[in-house]
Amino acid sequence: MPNINRKPLIEGSNMTDIPWYLSQLVPPLLTIGLNGYEARDLQD
């Protein structure tokens, strides 16, 4: 979970910018064979 120095959706927001994380993580994983992923919002 991105809890340490997380990138917020909007400065001061409690929501994490998940699309930013996916844009950083997915391309390198595609090069090693990733063929899909699932992202979900979880309510506290």
Backbone atoms as SQL, in Angstrom:
CREATE TABLE atoms (id INTEGER PRIMARY KEY, chain TEXT, resi INTEGER, resn TEXT, atom TEXT, x REAL, y REAL, z REAL);
INSERT INTO atoms VALUES
  (1, 'A', 1, 'MET', 'N', 0.838, -1.183, 0.000),
  (2, 'A', 1, 'MET', 'CA', 0.000, 0.000, 0.000),
  (3, 'A', 1, 'MET', 'C', 0.881, 1.244, 0.000),
  (4, 'A', 2, 'PRO', 'N', 0.521, 2.223, -0.795),
  (5, 'A', 2, 'PRO', 'CA', 1.321, 3.461, -0.860),
  (6, 'A', 2, 'PRO', 'C', 0.996, 4.404, 0.296),
  (7, 'A', 3, 'ASN', 'N', 1.554, 4.117, 1.468),
  (8, 'A', 3, 'ASN', 'CA', 1.272, 4.948, 2.640),
  (9, 'A', 3, 'ASN', 'C', 2.398, 5.926, 2.961),
  (10, 'A', 4, 'ILE', 'N', 3.633, 5.599, 2.639),
  (11, 'A', 4, 'ILE', 'CA', 4.766, 6.463, 2.954),
  (12, 'A', 4, 'ILE', 'C', 4.999, 7.398, 1.782),
  (13, 'A', 5, 'ASN', 'N', 4.958, 8.696, 2.030),
  (14, 'A', 5, 'ASN', 'CA', 5.136, 9.711, 0.986),
  (15, 'A', 5, 'ASN', 'C', 4.218, 9.462, -0.199),
  (16, 'A', 6, 'ARG', 'N', 2.975, 9.101, 0.083),
  (17, 'A', 6, 'ARG', 'CA', 2.042, 8.796, -0.992),
  (18, 'A', 6, 'ARG', 'C', 1.739, 10.029, -1.823),
  (19, 'A', 7, 'LYS', 'N', 1.380, 9.827, -3.063),
  (20, 'A', 7, 'LYS', 'CA', 1.027, 10.914, -3.969),
  (21, 'A', 7, 'LYS', 'C', -0.484, 11.114, -3.890),
  (22, 'A', 8, 'PRO', 'N', -0.939, 12.255, -3.337),
  (23, 'A', 8, 'PRO', 'CA', -2.382, 12.480, -3.240),
  (24, 'A', 8, 'PRO', 'C', -2.983, 12.870, -4.589),
  (25, 'A', 9, 'LEU', 'N', -4.269, 12.591, -4.758),
  (26, 'A', 9, 'LEU', 'CA', -4.977, 12.943, -5.980),
  (27, 'A', 9, 'LEU', 'C', -4.943, 14.455, -6.194),
  (28, 'A', 10, 'ILE', 'N', -5.246, 15.204, -5.159),
  (29, 'A', 10, 'ILE', 'CA', -5.169, 16.666, -5.156),
  (30, 'A', 10, 'ILE', 'C', -4.464, 17.051, -3.861),
  (31, 'A', 11, 'GLU', 'N', -3.585, 18.036, -3.921),
  (32, 'A', 11, 'GLU', 'CA', -2.838, 18.442, -2.713),
  (33, 'A', 11, 'GLU', 'C', -3.809, 18.670, -1.562),
  (34, 'A', 12, 'GLY', 'N', -3.539, 18.034, -0.438),
  (35, 'A', 12, 'GLY', 'CA', -4.385, 18.158, 0.744),
  (36, 'A', 12, 'GLY', 'C', -5.522, 17.154, 0.776),
  (37, 'A', 13, 'SER', 'N', -5.645, 16.342, -0.271),
  (38, 'A', 13, 'SER', 'CA', -6.717, 15.353, -0.346),
  (39, 'A', 13, 'SER', 'C', -6.324, 14.095, 0.422),
  (40, 'A', 14, 'ASN', 'N', -7.316, 13.359, 0.883),
  (41, 'A', 14, 'ASN', 'CA', -7.058, 12.065, 1.531),
  (42, 'A', 14, 'ASN', 'C', -7.020, 10.932, 0.524),
  (43, 'A', 15, 'MET', 'N', -7.352, 11.215, -0.734),
  (44, 'A', 15, 'MET', 'CA', -7.381, 10.177, -1.758),
  (45, 'A', 15, 'MET', 'C', -6.014, 10.047, -2.422),
  (46, 'A', 16, 'THR', 'N', -5.571, 8.818, -2.613),
  (47, 'A', 16, 'THR', 'CA', -4.299, 8.546, -3.275),
  (48, 'A', 16, 'THR', 'C', -4.497, 8.567, -4.786),
  (49, 'A', 17, 'ASP', 'N', -3.524, 9.103, -5.505),
  (50, 'A', 17, 'ASP', 'CA', -3.587, 9.188, -6.963),
  (51, 'A', 17, 'ASP', 'C', -3.217, 7.837, -7.571),
  (52, 'A', 18, 'ILE', 'N', -4.163, 6.908, -7.578),
  (53, 'A', 18, 'ILE', 'CA', -3.925, 5.552, -8.067),
  (54, 'A', 18, 'ILE', 'C', -3.505, 5.538, -9.540),
  (55, 'A', 19, 'PRO', 'N', -4.123, 6.350, -10.427),
  (56, 'A', 19, 'PRO', 'CA', -3.656, 6.346, -11.819),
  (57, 'A', 19, 'PRO', 'C', -2.165, 6.685, -11.949),
  (58, 'A', 20, 'TRP', 'N', -1.646, 7.556, -11.104),
  (59, 'A', 20, 'TRP', 'CA', -0.217, 7.875, -11.151),
  (60, 'A', 20, 'TRP', 'C', 0.605, 6.635, -10.806),
  (61, 'A', 21, 'TYR', 'N', 0.206, 5.925, -9.749),
  (62, 'A', 21, 'TYR', 'CA', 0.933, 4.710, -9.360),
  (63, 'A', 21, 'TYR', 'C', 0.875, 3.664, -10.466),
  (64, 'A', 22, 'LEU', 'N', -0.299, 3.488, -11.072),
  (65, 'A', 22, 'LEU', 'CA', -0.422, 2.503, -12.142),
  (66, 'A', 22, 'LEU', 'C', 0.430, 2.888, -13.341),
  (67, 'A', 23, 'SER', 'N', 0.492, 4.179, -13.655),
  (68, 'A', 23, 'SER', 'CA', 1.307, 4.605, -14.803),
  (69, 'A', 23, 'SER', 'C', 2.790, 4.382, -14.555),
  (70, 'A', 24, 'GLN', 'N', 3.200, 4.342, -13.292),
  (71, 'A', 24, 'GLN', 'CA', 4.595, 4.082, -12.953),
  (72, 'A', 24, 'GLN', 'C', 4.902, 2.586, -12.867),
  (73, 'A', 25, 'LEU', 'N', 3.945, 1.792, -12.430),
  (74, 'A', 25, 'LEU', 'CA', 4.182, 0.374, -12.176),
  (75, 'A', 25, 'LEU', 'C', 3.895, -0.533, -13.370),
  (76, 'A', 26, 'VAL', 'N', 2.853, -0.246, -14.120),
  (77, 'A', 26, 'VAL', 'CA', 2.424, -1.163, -15.170),
  (78, 'A', 26, 'VAL', 'C', 3.420, -1.280, -16.329),
  (79, 'A', 27, 'PRO', 'N', 3.940, -0.188, -16.904),
  (80, 'A', 27, 'PRO', 'CA', 4.858, -0.362, -18.043),
  (81, 'A', 27, 'PRO', 'C', 6.049, -1.302, -17.776),
  (82, 'A', 28, 'PRO', 'N', 6.743, -1.167, -16.641),
  (83, 'A', 28, 'PRO', 'CA', 7.841, -2.120, -16.411),
  (84, 'A', 28, 'PRO', 'C', 7.346, -3.561, -16.247),
  (85, 'A', 29, 'LEU', 'N', 6.163, -3.726, -15.651),
  (86, 'A', 29, 'LEU', 'CA', 5.626, -5.076, -15.482),
  (87, 'A', 29, 'LEU', 'C', 5.199, -5.687, -16.814),
  (88, 'A', 30, 'LEU', 'N', 4.773, -4.849, -17.758),
  (89, 'A', 30, 'LEU', 'CA', 4.424, -5.360, -19.094),
  (90, 'A', 30, 'LEU', 'C', 5.632, -5.994, -19.768),
  (91, 'A', 31, 'THR', 'N', 6.809, -5.438, -19.522),
  (92, 'A', 31, 'THR', 'CA', 8.019, -5.973, -20.163),
  (93, 'A', 31, 'THR', 'C', 8.406, -7.348, -19.627),
  (94, 'A', 32, 'ILE', 'N', 7.884, -7.710, -18.447),
  (95, 'A', 32, 'ILE', 'CA', 8.200, -9.034, -17.900),
  (96, 'A', 32, 'ILE', 'C', 7.006, -9.981, -17.947),
  (97, 'A', 33, 'GLY', 'N', 5.991, -9.598, -18.735),
  (98, 'A', 33, 'GLY', 'CA', 4.915, -10.553, -18.972),
  (99, 'A', 33, 'GLY', 'C', 3.574, -10.274, -18.320),
  (100, 'A', 34, 'LEU', 'N', 3.374, -9.145, -17.690),
  (101, 'A', 34, 'LEU', 'CA', 2.063, -8.826, -17.122),
  (102, 'A', 34, 'LEU', 'C', 1.030, -8.824, -18.233),
  (103, 'A', 35, 'ASN', 'N', -0.083, -9.519, -18.022),
  (104, 'A', 35, 'ASN', 'CA', -1.108, -9.524, -19.061),
  (105, 'A', 35, 'ASN', 'C', -2.427, -8.939, -18.574),
  (106, 'A', 36, 'GLY', 'N', -2.453, -8.359, -17.368),
  (107, 'A', 36, 'GLY', 'CA', -3.653, -7.702, -16.856),
  (108, 'A', 36, 'GLY', 'C', -3.476, -7.308, -15.402),
  (109, 'A', 37, 'TYR', 'N', -4.362, -6.465, -14.933),
  (110, 'A', 37, 'TYR', 'CA', -4.374, -6.072, -13.524),
  (111, 'A', 37, 'TYR', 'C', -5.772, -5.626, -13.151),
  (112, 'A', 38, 'GLU', 'N', -6.039, -5.563, -11.873),
  (113, 'A', 38, 'GLU', 'CA', -7.331, -5.119, -11.357),
  (114, 'A', 38, 'GLU', 'C', -7.088, -4.084, -10.269),
  (115, 'A', 39, 'ALA', 'N', -7.802, -2.987, -10.327),
  (116, 'A', 39, 'ALA', 'CA', -7.721, -1.958, -9.294),
  (117, 'A', 39, 'ALA', 'C', -9.126, -1.711, -8.759),
  (118, 'A', 40, 'ARG', 'N', -9.239, -1.596, -7.434),
  (119, 'A', 40, 'ARG', 'CA', -10.542, -1.376, -6.808),
  (120, 'A', 40, 'ARG', 'C', -10.429, -0.288, -5.760),
  (121, 'A', 41, 'ASP', 'N', -11.503, 0.461, -5.587),
  (122, 'A', 41, 'ASP', 'CA', -11.613, 1.414, -4.490),
  (123, 'A', 41, 'ASP', 'C', -12.109, 0.650, -3.267),
  (124, 'A', 42, 'LEU', 'N', -11.460, 0.832, -2.144),
  (125, 'A', 42, 'LEU', 'CA', -11.905, 0.203, -0.894),
  (126, 'A', 42, 'LEU', 'C', -12.373, 1.291, 0.045),
  (127, 'A', 43, 'GLN', 'N', -13.526, 1.132, 0.605),
  (128, 'A', 43, 'GLN', 'CA', -14.060, 2.110, 1.552),
  (129, 'A', 43, 'GLN', 'C', -13.554, 1.771, 2.954),
  (130, 'A', 44, 'ASP', 'N', -13.184, 2.811, 3.714),
  (131, 'A', 44, 'ASP', 'CA', -12.725, 2.612, 5.101),
  (132, 'A', 44, 'ASP', 'C', -13.895, 2.375, 6.016);
